[in-house]
């Protein structure tokens, strides 16, 4: 019985959901100071319905996005999103939170 | 060999000077009016009344100033001295809610708001009461992909800067399609083509002025829709710069009581003033957070008495100016 309990507990704590760590995407973009561009990028991210937090640093040309648990964006997906918003992004840096 | 080199260098130098002189004479006009005087500024970053989080649009009546407080998803109303009067709207996508309100326009006591995220023009009474909405998401006739600005003619017909669709739409008052300028979703730098248009305004003779954002120019169409002129840098075709008469991203255009044209020159942190034919008159504003300075100007509007109001994005404030030629 005790073995079953610990097995269940272990299964629960190691499930993919609890394991999924949030990822912060720091994306460098040129010309972010224009709100039309900034809001365009933000709109494209929001339309995907996977964004948890979104922040922009106009001065540094940096977009900071965390996605909902278990969600991920690949570099080609990010490139496409920025293309649609009228940008070419320079680089992305992923950080596990 | 040495002689040949010297001769080539001299020729090249003279050529360069010649080109610079030509550019200067043709495309760098001198001001014919003194710059406007700074009157006052109000606002700071925040969510309380009188505070802003990205002011991006502005419209004025004889006694009130309406400001798009974009990230706060609301419109704030002030008197001309910056005293807060009321606010309306909230963030969201339901009727009466706002998703990044941008440039504003007032017509017959109604406020028209370019609702950038929700792909619609929302119409409110000046008292803040929600009235109706025009348009939906898409690239079809009467649809929008991030409208940046709106203007109305005497008949109440709308002209909308449809930012990501790279076009200007002309709609009936009920939102039904009349015509468009530009090819949908195609960027172009020639006349009647657009590169992310941000705003529109109508002159006293109903000529349509388009802030052709990333083409760094103004394009003008007459009341029958025919292209008339364009201005902004050499040949007005996406050549940006800091000189008088040049732009570095145009985010707003407004027409004053004397039919003069005022342009928000975003990256140059200044307002440029032209006559209705596009002749450069004066410019004012520079980078900073002091009086009369901007950390990216986003929008301009002119009151009936000629006072100019502008939104200062980075400093989260509204700034007013007046011509030294006007009394008061």
Coordinates of C-alpha atoms in Angstrom, one line a residue:
Chain A
X1 CA 0.0 0.0 0.0
X2 CA 2.8 2.4 1.0
X3 CA 4.7 1.5 -2.2
X4 CA 1.6 2.2 -4.3
X5 CA 1.1 5.6 -2.5
X6 CA 4.7 6.6 -3.2
X7 CA 4.5 5.4 -6.8
X8 CA 1.4 7.6 -7.3
X9 CA 3.0 10.6 -5.6
X10 CA 6.1 10.2 -7.7
X11 CA 4.0 9.9 -10.9
X12 CA 2.1 13.1 -10.0
X13 CA 5.1 15.1 -9.1
X14 CA 7.0 14.0 -12.2
X15 CA 4.1 14.5 -14.6
X16 CA 4.8 16.5 -17.8
X17 CA 2.5 19.3 -16.6
X18 CA 4.4 19.9 -13.3
X19 CA 7.7 19.5 -15.1
X20 CA 7.0 22.0 -17.8
X21 CA 9.1 25.1 -17.0
X22 CA 8.2 28.5 -18.3
X23 CA 10.4 29.9 -20.9
X24 CA 11.3 33.6 -21.3
X25 CA 11.9 34.6 -24.9
X26 CA 14.0 37.7 -25.3
X27 CA 13.8 38.8 -28.9
X28 CA 15.9 41.7 -30.3
X29 CA 14.2 43.8 -32.9
X30 CA 15.0 47.1 -34.7
X31 CA 12.7 50.1 -34.8
X32 CA 10.6 49.1 -31.8
X33 CA 10.1 52.6 -30.6
X34 CA 7.2 53.1 -33.1
X35 CA 4.0 52.0 -31.3
X36 CA 2.4 50.9 -34.6
X37 CA 5.2 48.3 -34.9
X38 CA 5.2 47.4 -31.2
X39 CA 1.5 46.9 -31.0
X40 CA 1.6 45.0 -34.2
X41 CA 4.0 42.5 -32.8
X42 CA 2.0 42.3 -29.5
X43 CA -1.2 41.7 -31.5
X44 CA 0.4 38.9 -33.4
X45 CA 1.6 37.2 -30.2
X46 CA -1.8 37.7 -28.5
X47 CA -3.7 36.2 -31.5
X48 CA -1.9 32.9 -30.9
X49 CA -3.4 32.6 -27.4
X50 CA -0.3 31.2 -25.9
X51 CA 1.2 34.3 -24.3
X52 CA 1.4 34.6 -20.5
X53 CA 3.3 37.8 -20.2
X54 CA 4.4 40.3 -22.7
X55 CA 6.7 43.2 -22.2
X56 CA 8.7 45.6 -24.4
X57 CA 11.8 47.7 -23.8
X58 CA 11.6 50.4 -26.5
X59 CA 15.0 51.8 -25.8
X60 CA 16.8 48.4 -26.0
X61 CA 14.7 47.1 -28.9
X62 CA 13.8 44.1 -26.8
X63 CA 10.6 42.0 -26.7
X64 CA 10.2 39.8 -23.7
X65 CA 7.6 37.1 -23.8
X66 CA 6.7 34.2 -21.5
X67 CA 4.4 31.6 -22.9
X68 CA 1.8 29.6 -21.1
X69 CA 2.9 26.3 -19.5
X70 CA 3.8 23.7 -22.1
X71 CA 3.8 26.1 -25.0
X72 CA 6.8 26.7 -27.1
X73 CA 7.7 28.7 -30.2
X74 CA 10.4 27.7 -32.6
X75 CA 12.8 30.1 -34.3
X76 CA 11.0 29.7 -37.7
X77 CA 7.7 30.4 -36.0
X78 CA 9.1 33.5 -34.4
X79 CA 10.6 34.6 -37.7
X80 CA 7.2 34.2 -39.4
X81 CA 5.4 36.1 -36.7
X82 CA 7.8 39.0 -37.0
X83 CA 7.6 38.9 -40.8
X84 CA 3.8 39.2 -40.5
X85 CA 4.2 42.1 -38.2
X86 CA 6.6 43.8 -40.7
X87 CA 9.9 43.1 -39.0
X88 CA 13.0 41.1 -39.3
X89 CA 14.0 40.0 -35.8
X90 CA 17.7 40.0 -35.0
X91 CA 18.1 37.2 -32.5
X92 CA 16.2 35.3 -29.8
X93 CA 17.5 34.2 -26.4
X94 CA 15.6 31.6 -24.5
X95 CA 15.8 31.4 -20.7
X96 CA 14.1 28.8 -18.5
X97 CA 12.4 30.5 -15.5
Chain B
X1 CA 50.2 58.7 -62.1
X2 CA 50.2 61.0 -59.1
X3 CA 48.8 63.8 -61.2
X4 CA 46.1 61.6 -62.4
X5 CA 45.2 60.6 -58.9
X6 CA 45.0 64.2 -57.7
X7 CA 42.9 65.2 -60.7
X8 CA 40.5 62.2 -60.0
X9 CA 40.2 63.1 -56.3
X10 CA 39.5 66.8 -57.1
X11 CA 36.9 65.8 -59.7
X12 CA 35.2 63.4 -57.3
X13 CA 35.3 66.1 -54.5
X14 CA 33.7 68.7 -56.8
X15 CA 31.1 66.2 -57.9
X16 CA 30.2 65.4 -54.3
X17 CA 30.0 69.1 -53.4
X18 CA 27.8 69.6 -56.4
X19 CA 25.4 66.7 -55.4
X20 CA 25.2 68.1 -51.8
X21 CA 24.5 71.6 -53.1
X22 CA 21.8 70.2 -55.4
X23 CA 20.2 68.2 -52.5
X24 CA 20.4 71.2 -50.3
X25 CA 18.8 73.6 -52.8
X26 CA 16.1 71.3 -54.0
X27 CA 15.2 69.3 -50.9
X28 CA 16.2 71.2 -47.8
X29 CA 13.8 74.2 -47.5
X30 CA 14.3 77.0 -45.1
X31 CA 11.6 77.9 -42.5
X32 CA 9.5 80.9 -43.5
X33 CA 7.8 81.2 -40.1
X34 CA 9.2 81.2 -36.6
X35 CA 8.8 77.9 -34.6
X36 CA 5.9 77.6 -32.2
X37 CA 6.3 78.5 -28.5
X38 CA 5.9 75.8 -25.9
X39 CA 2.9 76.5 -23.6
X40 CA 2.7 73.6 -21.2
X41 CA 2.9 69.8 -20.7
X42 CA 0.9 67.5 -18.4
X43 CA 1.0 63.8 -17.6
X44 CA 3.3 61.1 -16.4
X45 CA 3.4 57.3 -16.5
X46 CA 0.7 55.5 -14.6
X47 CA -2.9 54.4 -14.6
X48 CA -4.6 57.1 -12.6
X49 CA -6.6 59.9 -14.1
X50 CA -4.2 62.4 -15.7
X51 CA -1.5 59.7 -16.1
X52 CA -0.7 57.8 -19.3
X53 CA 0.7 54.5 -20.5
X54 CA 1.6 55.3 -24.2
X55 CA -0.5 58.3 -25.3
X56 CA -0.8 57.7 -29.1
X57 CA -3.7 59.8 -30.4
X58 CA -5.2 63.2 -29.8
X59 CA -8.2 65.3 -30.9
X60 CA -9.4 68.7 -29.8
X61 CA -12.6 70.8 -29.7
X62 CA -12.8 74.5 -28.8
X63 CA -12.5 73.6 -25.1
X64 CA -11.5 69.9 -24.6
X65 CA -8.6 67.6 -25.4
X66 CA -9.2 63.9 -26.1
X67 CA -6.3 61.6 -25.7
X68 CA -5.8 57.9 -26.6
X69 CA -4.2 56.4 -23.5
X70 CA -3.3 53.3 -25.5
X71 CA -1.9 50.7 -23.0
X72 CA -4.5 51.8 -20.5
X73 CA -7.2 51.1 -23.0
X74 CA -9.1 54.3 -22.4
X75 CA -9.7 57.8 -23.7
X76 CA -9.0 60.6 -21.3
X77 CA -10.5 64.1 -21.6
X78 CA -8.9 67.3 -20.4
X79 CA -9.6 71.0 -20.7
X80 CA -7.1 73.0 -22.7
X81 CA -5.0 73.7 -19.6
X82 CA -4.6 70.0 -18.9
X83 CA -7.1 69.7 -16.1
X84 CA -8.6 66.2 -16.1
X85 CA -12.4 66.1 -16.8
X86 CA -13.4 62.5 -17.5
X87 CA -12.4 59.2 -19.0
X88 CA -14.1 56.3 -20.8
X89 CA -13.4 53.0 -22.4
X90 CA -11.6 50.0 -20.8
X91 CA -9.2 47.4 -22.2
X92 CA -10.8 44.6 -24.1
X93 CA -12.6 43.6 -27.4
X94 CA -16.3 44.0 -26.5
X95 CA -18.3 46.9 -27.8
X96 CA -17.1 50.0 -26.1
X97 CA -13.9 48.4 -25.0
X98 CA -10.6 49.4 -26.6
X99 CA -7.6 47.4 -27.8
X100 CA -4.8 50.0 -28.3
X101 CA -6.7 53.1 -29.4
X102 CA -4.6 55.1 -31.9
X103 CA -5.4 58.3 -33.8
X104 CA -8.7 60.1 -33.1
X105 CA -11.1 62.2 -35.1
X106 CA -14.1 64.3 -34.1
X107 CA -17.1 64.8 -36.4
X108 CA -20.4 66.3 -35.4
X109 CA -19.9 65.8 -31.7
X110 CA -18.9 62.2 -32.0
X111 CA -15.4 60.8 -31.3
X112 CA -14.1 58.3 -33.9
X113 CA -11.4 56.0 -32.5
X114 CA -9.1 53.8 -34.6
X115 CA -9.2 50.6 -32.5
X116 CA -5.9 49.0 -33.7
X117 CA -6.1 45.6 -32.1
X118 CA -9.8 45.1 -32.6
X119 CA -9.7 46.1 -36.3
X120 CA -12.6 48.5 -36.1
X121 CA -13.5 52.2 -35.8
X122 CA -15.4 52.8 -32.6
X123 CA -17.7 55.7 -32.3
X124 CA -18.4 57.4 -28.9
X125 CA -20.3 60.6 -28.0
X126 CA -18.0 63.3 -26.6
X127 CA -19.6 62.6 -23.3
X128 CA -18.1 59.1 -23.4
X129 CA -21.2 57.2 -24.3
X130 CA -20.6 54.3 -26.7
X131 CA -22.5 54.7 -29.9
X132 CA -21.5 52.1 -32.5
X133 CA -18.7 50.3 -34.3
X134 CA -17.6 50.1 -37.9
X135 CA -15.7 47.3 -39.6
X136 CA -14.3 43.9 -38.7
X137 CA -11.0 42.0 -39.1
X138 CA -9.8 41.1 -42.5
X139 CA -8.6 42.4 -45.9
X140 CA -11.9 42.6 -47.7
X141 CA -13.8 45.7 -48.5
X142 CA -14.8 47.5 -45.3
X143 CA -12.6 45.3 -43.2
X144 CA -9.4 46.3 -41.4
X145 CA -6.1 45.0 -40.3
X146 CA -5.0 47.4 -37.6
X147 CA -6.6 50.8 -38.5
X148 CA -4.3 53.6 -37.4
X149 CA -6.4 56.7 -38.1
X150 CA -9.7 57.9 -39.4
X151 CA -11.1 61.2 -40.9
X152 CA -14.6 62.1 -41.9
X153 CA -15.8 64.5 -44.6
X154 CA -18.9 66.7 -44.4
X155 CA -21.2 63.9 -45.5
X156 CA -20.0 61.7 -42.7
X157 CA -18.1 59.4 -45.0
X158 CA -15.0 57.8 -43.5
X159 CA -11.4 57.6 -44.7
X160 CA -9.4 55.0 -42.8
X161 CA -5.6 54.4 -42.7
X162 CA -5.7 50.5 -42.8
X163 CA -2.1 50.0 -41.6
X164 CA -1.3 46.3 -42.3
X165 CA -3.5 46.2 -45.4
X166 CA -1.3 49.0 -46.9
X167 CA -4.3 51.0 -48.1
X168 CA -6.7 53.9 -47.4
X169 CA -10.3 53.0 -47.4
X170 CA -13.2 55.3 -48.2
X171 CA -16.4 54.1 -46.6
X172 CA -20.0 55.3 -46.4
X173 CA -21.2 56.4 -42.9
X174 CA -22.7 52.9 -42.4
X175 CA -19.3 51.3 -43.1
X176 CA -20.1 50.1 -46.6
X177 CA -17.2 50.2 -49.0
X178 CA -16.8 53.1 -51.6
X179 CA -13.2 52.9 -52.9
X180 CA -9.6 52.4 -51.8
X181 CA -6.2 53.8 -52.6
X182 CA -3.2 51.4 -52.6
X183 CA -3.2 47.6 -53.3
X184 CA -4.3 45.5 -50.4
X185 CA -1.3 44.2 -48.4
X186 CA 1.2 45.4 -51.0
X187 CA 3.9 47.9 -50.0
X188 CA 4.9 50.5 -52.5
X189 CA 7.0 53.7 -52.7
X190 CA 5.5 55.3 -55.8
X191 CA 2.5 57.7 -55.8
X192 CA -0.8 56.2 -54.7
X193 CA 1.1 53.3 -53.0
X194 CA 1.6 53.0 -49.2
X195 CA 4.1 51.7 -46.7
X196 CA 2.2 51.3 -43.5
X197 CA -0.1 54.3 -43.5
X198 CA -0.8 55.6 -40.0
X199 CA -3.2 58.4 -40.3
X200 CA -5.4 60.5 -42.5
X201 CA -6.9 64.1 -42.3
X202 CA -9.1 66.2 -44.5
X203 CA -8.3 69.7 -45.5
X204 CA -10.8 72.5 -45.7
X205 CA -11.4 71.8 -49.4
X206 CA -11.8 68.1 -48.5
X207 CA -8.4 67.2 -49.9
X208 CA -7.3 64.0 -48.3
X209 CA -3.9 63.9 -46.6
X210 CA -2.3 60.6 -45.8
X211 CA 0.5 60.0 -43.3
X212 CA 2.3 57.4 -45.3
X213 CA 4.2 56.2 -42.2
X214 CA 7.3 54.3 -43.3
X215 CA 7.5 56.0 -46.7
X216 CA 8.3 59.1 -44.6
X217 CA 6.0 61.3 -46.6
X218 CA 2.6 62.9 -46.9
X219 CA 0.4 62.0 -49.9
X220 CA -2.5 64.2 -51.0
X221 CA -5.6 63.3 -53.0
X222 CA -8.3 65.7 -54.1
X223 CA -12.0 65.4 -53.3
X224 CA -12.6 63.3 -56.4
X225 CA -9.9 60.9 -55.2
X226 CA -7.2 61.9 -57.7
X227 CA -3.6 61.9 -56.6
X228 CA -2.4 65.5 -56.3
X229 CA 1.0 65.7 -54.7
X230 CA 3.4 64.2 -52.1
X231 CA 6.2 65.6 -50.0
X232 CA 8.9 64.5 -47.5
X233 CA 12.6 64.3 -48.5
X234 CA 14.0 63.8 -52.0
X235 CA 11.3 62.8 -54.4
X236 CA 9.1 61.8 -51.4
X237 CA 9.9 58.2 -51.8
X238 CA 11.0 56.6 -48.6
X239 CA 14.2 58.6 -48.1
X240 CA 14.2 59.7 -44.4
X241 CA 16.4 62.2 -42.7
X242 CA 16.6 64.9 -40.0
X243 CA 16.5 68.0 -42.4
X244 CA 13.7 70.5 -42.6
X245 CA 11.0 69.0 -44.9
X246 CA 12.2 65.4 -44.4
X247 CA 10.6 62.9 -42.1
X248 CA 11.7 59.9 -40.1
X249 CA 8.4 57.9 -39.8
X250 CA 5.2 59.9 -40.0
X251 CA 2.6 58.9 -37.3
X252 CA 0.0 61.6 -37.5
X253 CA -1.3 64.4 -39.7
X254 CA -3.7 67.2 -38.8
X255 CA -5.1 70.3 -40.5
X256 CA -5.3 73.6 -38.7
X257 CA -8.0 76.3 -38.9
X258 CA -5.9 78.1 -41.6
X259 CA -5.8 74.9 -43.7
X260 CA -2.1 74.4 -42.8
X261 CA -0.9 70.9 -42.3
X262 CA 0.8 69.6 -39.2
X263 CA 2.8 66.4 -39.2
X264 CA 4.1 64.3 -36.2
X265 CA 7.6 63.4 -37.3
X266 CA 8.2 60.5 -34.9
X267 CA 11.9 59.7 -34.9
X268 CA 12.9 63.4 -35.4
X269 CA 10.9 64.3 -32.3
X270 CA 9.3 67.3 -33.9
X271 CA 6.2 68.8 -35.5
X272 CA 6.5 70.0 -39.0
X273 CA 4.1 72.6 -40.4
X274 CA 3.3 73.0 -44.1
X275 CA 0.8 75.0 -46.1
X276 CA -1.9 73.1 -48.0
X277 CA 0.3 72.8 -51.1
X278 CA 3.1 71.1 -49.1
X279 CA 5.3 74.2 -48.8
X280 CA 7.5 73.8 -45.6
X281 CA 6.7 76.6 -43.1
X282 CA 8.4 75.7 -39.8
X283 CA 9.3 72.9 -37.4
X284 CA 9.6 72.7 -33.7
X285 CA 10.5 70.2 -31.0
X286 CA 13.6 68.1 -30.4
X287 CA 14.6 65.0 -28.4
X288 CA 14.4 65.2 -24.6
X289 CA 12.1 65.5 -21.7
X290 CA 12.3 69.2 -21.1
X291 CA 9.8 71.9 -22.1
X292 CA 8.9 71.6 -25.8
X293 CA 10.9 68.4 -26.2
X294 CA 9.7 64.9 -27.1
X295 CA 10.7 61.3 -26.5
X296 CA 8.9 60.3 -29.7
X297 CA 6.0 62.4 -30.8
X298 CA 3.0 60.3 -31.8
X299 CA 0.1 62.5 -32.7
X300 CA -0.9 66.1 -33.3
X301 CA -4.2 68.1 -33.3
X302 CA -5.0 71.7 -33.7
X303 CA -7.7 73.6 -31.8
X304 CA -9.9 76.2 -33.5
X305 CA -7.8 79.0 -31.9
X306 CA -4.7 77.5 -33.5
X307 CA -3.2 76.0 -30.3
X308 CA -1.4 72.8 -31.2
X309 CA -1.6 69.7 -28.9
X310 CA 0.7 66.7 -29.3
X311 CA 1.2 63.4 -27.5
X312 CA 4.7 62.6 -26.3
X313 CA 4.9 58.8 -26.1
X314 CA 8.1 58.2 -24.1
X315 CA 7.5 61.0 -21.6
X316 CA 3.8 59.9 -21.2
X317 CA 2.5 63.4 -21.5
X318 CA 0.5 65.9 -23.6
X319 CA 2.3 69.0 -24.8
X320 CA 0.8 72.2 -26.2
X321 CA 2.3 74.9 -28.4
X322 CA 1.2 78.2 -29.9
X323 CA 2.4 80.2 -32.8
X324 CA 4.2 83.4 -31.7
X325 CA 2.2 85.2 -34.4
X326 CA -1.1 84.4 -32.7
X327 CA -2.2 86.6 -29.8
X328 CA -3.0 85.2 -26.3

